[in-house]
Short mmCIF file of C-alpha atoms in Angstrom, two decimals:
data_model
loop_
_atom_site.label_atom_id
_atom_site.label_comp_id
_atom_site.label_asym_id
_atom_site.label_seq_id
_atom_site.Cartn_x
_atom_site.Cartn_y
_atom_site.Cartn_z
CA UNK A 848 63.83 105.16 92.90
CA UNK A 849 65.81 101.95 92.74
CA UNK A 850 63.82 98.82 91.88
CA UNK A 851 66.30 96.63 93.72
CA UNK A 852 68.01 97.75 96.93
CA UNK A 853 71.22 96.04 97.95
CA UNK A 854 72.91 96.07 101.32
CA UNK A 855 75.48 96.65 102.47
CA UNK A 856 76.94 99.02 99.87
CA UNK A 857 80.50 98.30 100.94
CA UNK A 858 82.06 95.41 102.79
CA UNK A 859 85.71 95.04 103.74
CA UNK A 860 86.60 91.79 105.51
CA UNK A 861 89.56 89.55 106.28
CA UNK A 862 90.23 86.34 104.40
CA UNK A 863 88.38 83.44 106.01
CA UNK A 864 85.40 85.45 107.26
CA UNK A 865 81.80 84.80 106.25
CA UNK A 866 79.46 87.42 104.81
CA UNK A 867 75.94 87.91 103.53
CA UNK A 868 74.71 90.37 100.92
CA UNK A 869 71.02 91.23 100.59
CA UNK A 870 68.86 92.25 97.66
CA UNK A 871 65.37 93.57 98.42
CA UNK A 872 62.41 94.89 96.47
CA UNK A 873 58.74 95.64 96.94
CA UNK A 874 58.04 93.94 93.61
CA UNK A 875 57.58 90.26 92.87
CA UNK A 876 59.88 88.75 90.27
CA UNK A 877 59.71 85.55 88.28
CA UNK A 878 63.46 85.19 88.72
CA UNK A 879 66.46 86.95 90.21
CA UNK A 880 70.06 86.77 89.11
CA UNK A 881 73.38 87.50 90.79
CA UNK A 882 76.32 88.85 88.80
CA UNK A 883 79.90 89.60 89.81
CA UNK A 884 81.86 92.41 88.22
CA UNK A 885 85.62 92.84 88.45
CA UNK A 886 87.36 96.17 87.75
CA UNK A 887 87.56 96.93 84.04
CA UNK A 888 85.21 94.10 83.11
CA UNK A 889 81.51 93.65 82.49
CA UNK A 890 79.29 91.76 84.96
CA UNK A 891 79.35 87.96 84.73
CA UNK A 892 76.40 85.78 85.74
CA UNK A 893 76.86 83.67 88.89
CA UNK A 894 73.38 82.19 89.31
CA UNK A 895 69.68 82.46 88.47
CA UNK A 896 67.05 81.64 91.11
CA UNK A 897 63.53 80.99 89.93
CA UNK A 898 61.41 79.28 92.62
CA UNK A 899 60.37 80.99 95.87
CA UNK A 900 62.45 79.57 98.74
CA UNK A 901 65.00 78.12 96.33
CA UNK A 902 68.57 77.68 97.58
CA UNK A 903 71.48 77.23 95.16
CA UNK A 904 75.10 76.56 96.00
CA UNK A 905 78.13 77.40 93.92
CA UNK A 906 81.22 76.17 95.81
CA UNK A 907 81.49 78.58 98.79
CA UNK A 908 78.61 80.77 97.59
CA UNK A 909 75.01 80.10 98.69
CA UNK A 910 72.13 81.94 97.02
CA UNK A 911 68.58 82.07 98.35
CA UNK A 912 65.38 83.38 96.78
CA UNK A 913 62.76 84.61 99.25
CA UNK A 914 59.50 82.70 99.62
CA UNK A 915 57.57 85.68 98.26
CA UNK A 916 60.06 86.11 95.39
CA UNK A 917 60.74 89.73 96.39
CA UNK A 918 64.20 89.34 97.88
CA UNK A 919 67.37 87.31 97.67
CA UNK A 920 70.58 86.81 99.59
CA UNK A 921 74.11 85.76 98.76
CA UNK A 922 76.21 84.15 101.49
CA UNK A 923 79.94 83.57 101.07
CA UNK A 924 81.68 81.14 103.41
CA UNK A 925 85.39 81.57 104.19
CA UNK A 926 85.88 84.49 101.82
CA UNK A 927 89.08 84.63 99.77
CA UNK A 928 90.84 87.59 98.10
CA UNK A 929 89.66 86.22 94.74
CA UNK A 930 86.07 86.94 95.83
CA UNK A 931 86.80 90.68 95.72
CA UNK A 932 84.51 92.51 93.32
CA UNK A 933 81.16 94.22 92.82
CA UNK A 934 78.19 91.92 93.43
CA UNK A 935 75.01 92.85 91.60
CA UNK A 936 71.54 91.39 91.84
CA UNK A 937 69.34 91.71 88.77
CA UNK A 938 65.71 91.12 87.93
CA UNK A 939 64.68 89.99 84.48
CA UNK A 940 61.26 91.38 83.63
CA UNK A 941 60.00 91.07 80.07
CA UNK A 942 63.53 90.47 78.84
CA UNK A 943 64.86 93.62 80.56
CA UNK A 944 67.58 93.33 83.17
CA UNK A 945 67.22 95.75 86.09
CA UNK A 946 70.25 95.89 88.34
CA UNK A 947 70.57 96.71 92.00
CA UNK A 948 72.92 99.34 93.36
CA UNK A 949 75.64 96.77 94.00
CA UNK A 950 77.75 95.62 96.96
CA UNK A 951 81.45 96.30 96.71
CA UNK A 952 83.33 93.52 98.49
CA UNK A 953 86.99 93.72 99.43
CA UNK A 954 88.60 90.63 100.96
CA UNK A 955 91.96 91.36 102.53
CA UNK A 956 94.60 88.61 102.70
CA UNK B 231 81.92 81.35 71.19
CA UNK B 232 83.21 84.90 70.92
CA UNK B 233 81.95 87.31 73.56
CA UNK B 234 80.45 90.78 73.23
CA UNK B 235 82.98 93.13 71.66
CA UNK B 236 83.08 96.85 72.43
CA UNK B 237 85.32 99.67 71.27
CA UNK B 238 86.99 101.85 72.19
CA UNK B 239 87.96 100.77 75.72
CA UNK B 240 88.68 104.30 76.87
CA UNK B 241 87.75 107.75 75.60
CA UNK B 242 88.49 111.22 76.94
CA UNK B 243 86.66 114.17 75.39
CA UNK B 244 85.90 117.76 76.26
CA UNK B 245 82.38 118.81 77.17
CA UNK B 246 80.19 119.71 74.20
CA UNK B 247 82.15 117.34 71.95
CA UNK B 248 80.58 114.25 70.41
CA UNK B 249 81.55 110.61 70.89
CA UNK B 250 80.43 107.24 69.54
CA UNK B 251 80.72 103.73 70.94
CA UNK B 252 80.49 100.51 69.00
CA UNK B 253 79.21 97.08 70.03
CA UNK B 254 79.21 93.69 68.33
CA UNK B 255 76.98 91.23 70.24
CA UNK B 256 77.26 87.46 70.47
CA UNK B 257 76.22 85.84 67.20
CA UNK B 258 72.57 84.84 67.19
CA UNK B 259 71.56 87.02 70.15
CA UNK B 260 68.46 88.92 69.14
CA UNK B 261 68.40 91.28 72.11
CA UNK B 262 71.01 94.00 72.62
CA UNK B 263 71.25 96.43 75.52
CA UNK B 264 73.22 99.58 76.29
CA UNK B 265 73.80 100.35 79.95
CA UNK B 266 75.38 103.32 81.69
CA UNK B 267 77.34 102.54 84.86
CA UNK B 268 78.47 105.42 87.02
CA UNK B 269 81.40 104.60 89.30
CA UNK B 270 80.31 102.53 92.30
CA UNK B 271 76.73 102.03 91.09
CA UNK B 272 74.82 99.30 89.30
CA UNK B 273 74.28 99.48 85.53
CA UNK B 274 71.33 101.59 84.37
CA UNK B 275 69.51 100.52 81.20
CA UNK B 276 69.62 103.15 78.47
CA UNK B 277 68.14 101.31 75.51
CA UNK B 278 67.07 97.81 74.50
CA UNK B 279 66.88 96.48 70.94
CA UNK B 280 65.09 93.37 69.73
CA UNK B 281 66.72 92.58 66.38
CA UNK B 282 66.89 96.06 64.79
CA UNK B 283 63.84 97.50 66.55
CA UNK B 284 63.83 99.56 69.75
CA UNK B 285 61.94 97.87 72.61
CA UNK B 286 62.64 100.37 75.39
CA UNK B 287 64.44 103.70 75.29
CA UNK B 288 62.56 105.35 78.15
CA UNK B 289 65.77 106.06 80.10
CA UNK B 290 67.74 107.41 77.12
CA UNK B 291 68.31 111.21 77.26
CA UNK B 292 67.14 111.67 73.71
CA UNK B 293 68.19 115.31 73.47
CA UNK B 294 71.81 114.18 73.42
CA UNK B 295 71.96 110.39 73.16
CA UNK B 296 71.10 108.31 70.12
CA UNK B 297 71.55 104.65 69.27
CA UNK B 298 71.00 102.42 66.32
CA UNK B 299 71.36 98.75 65.52
CA UNK B 300 72.15 98.18 61.89
CA UNK B 301 70.72 95.02 60.29
CA UNK B 302 69.95 93.66 63.75
CA UNK B 303 73.61 92.96 64.54
CA UNK B 304 76.14 95.69 65.46
CA UNK B 305 75.08 98.75 67.39
CA UNK B 306 76.41 102.25 67.97
CA UNK B 307 75.63 104.64 70.82
CA UNK B 308 76.32 108.33 70.27
CA UNK B 309 76.45 111.28 72.63
CA UNK B 310 76.25 114.79 71.18
CA UNK B 311 77.01 117.13 72.88
CA UNK B 312 78.61 115.48 75.89
CA UNK B 313 78.23 116.84 79.43
CA UNK B 314 80.45 116.33 82.46
CA UNK B 315 77.82 114.07 84.06
CA UNK B 316 78.06 111.66 81.11
CA UNK B 317 81.37 110.42 82.52
CA UNK B 318 80.72 106.71 83.13
CA UNK B 319 81.33 103.23 81.77
CA UNK B 320 79.05 102.35 78.87
CA UNK B 321 78.33 98.63 78.78
CA UNK B 322 76.85 96.71 75.90
CA UNK B 323 75.14 93.39 76.58
CA UNK B 324 73.29 90.80 74.54
CA UNK B 325 71.00 87.89 75.30
CA UNK B 326 69.04 85.17 73.54
CA UNK B 327 65.89 86.44 75.20
CA UNK B 328 63.23 84.70 77.28
CA UNK B 329 62.59 84.19 80.98
CA UNK B 330 65.65 83.35 83.06
CA UNK B 331 68.00 84.09 80.21
CA UNK B 332 71.49 85.43 80.87
CA UNK B 333 72.89 88.80 79.85
CA UNK B 334 76.41 88.65 78.42
CA UNK B 335 78.39 91.86 78.78
CA UNK B 336 81.28 93.42 76.95
CA UNK B 337 84.21 95.00 78.80
CA UNK B 338 82.67 98.43 78.44
CA UNK B 339 83.92 101.82 77.29
CA UNK B 340 85.12 104.16 80.02
CA UNK B 341 84.19 107.72 79.02
CA UNK B 342 85.70 110.72 80.75
CA UNK B 343 84.29 114.14 79.90
CA UNK B 344 86.53 117.03 80.96
#
């Protein structure tokens, strides 16, 4: 069973559209991270959220940590082709990184 | 600072052959991880080292996979004998350790078993 469930699995949208990706678990985490992975590369950290209810913004990306620290969301405003990639949420428990199943985003020009 | 280095980038082998992957983590990072990523899925942790000791290898298929971290720096992951289902990208990552720390990944080795 997957510790972290992500939805949707695939998302194909037009440039300029908004989207939200979800990461859910039945477990409570001290922190959650979001990574982005491009083809042929390893994942790269986008953000770490630590406090329940926390909202962090990174340009057009908005990350939220659920109040109960069991879930998180990533919202992208006005998506661009450069946002295309695999988005992964990850939980860091006792120095181990557990990754979700990933959301593959394709932004068409 | 230099990133996590992995080699080779690509490897094609026949089933039942053996293969080895090499990883050089970021200098000073005590924790090193090997992940297996099957196409379209998230990375799955195979083994975690703290310095040169194994912290977690519960997901490592020990009948065919082995890993070592010499002198707490470089690491090698070996598969012997390989099966078709071992076809995946093998990612090495390192971190300083601690809550909220970041994992830094190499580019990975894409293994195809035919």
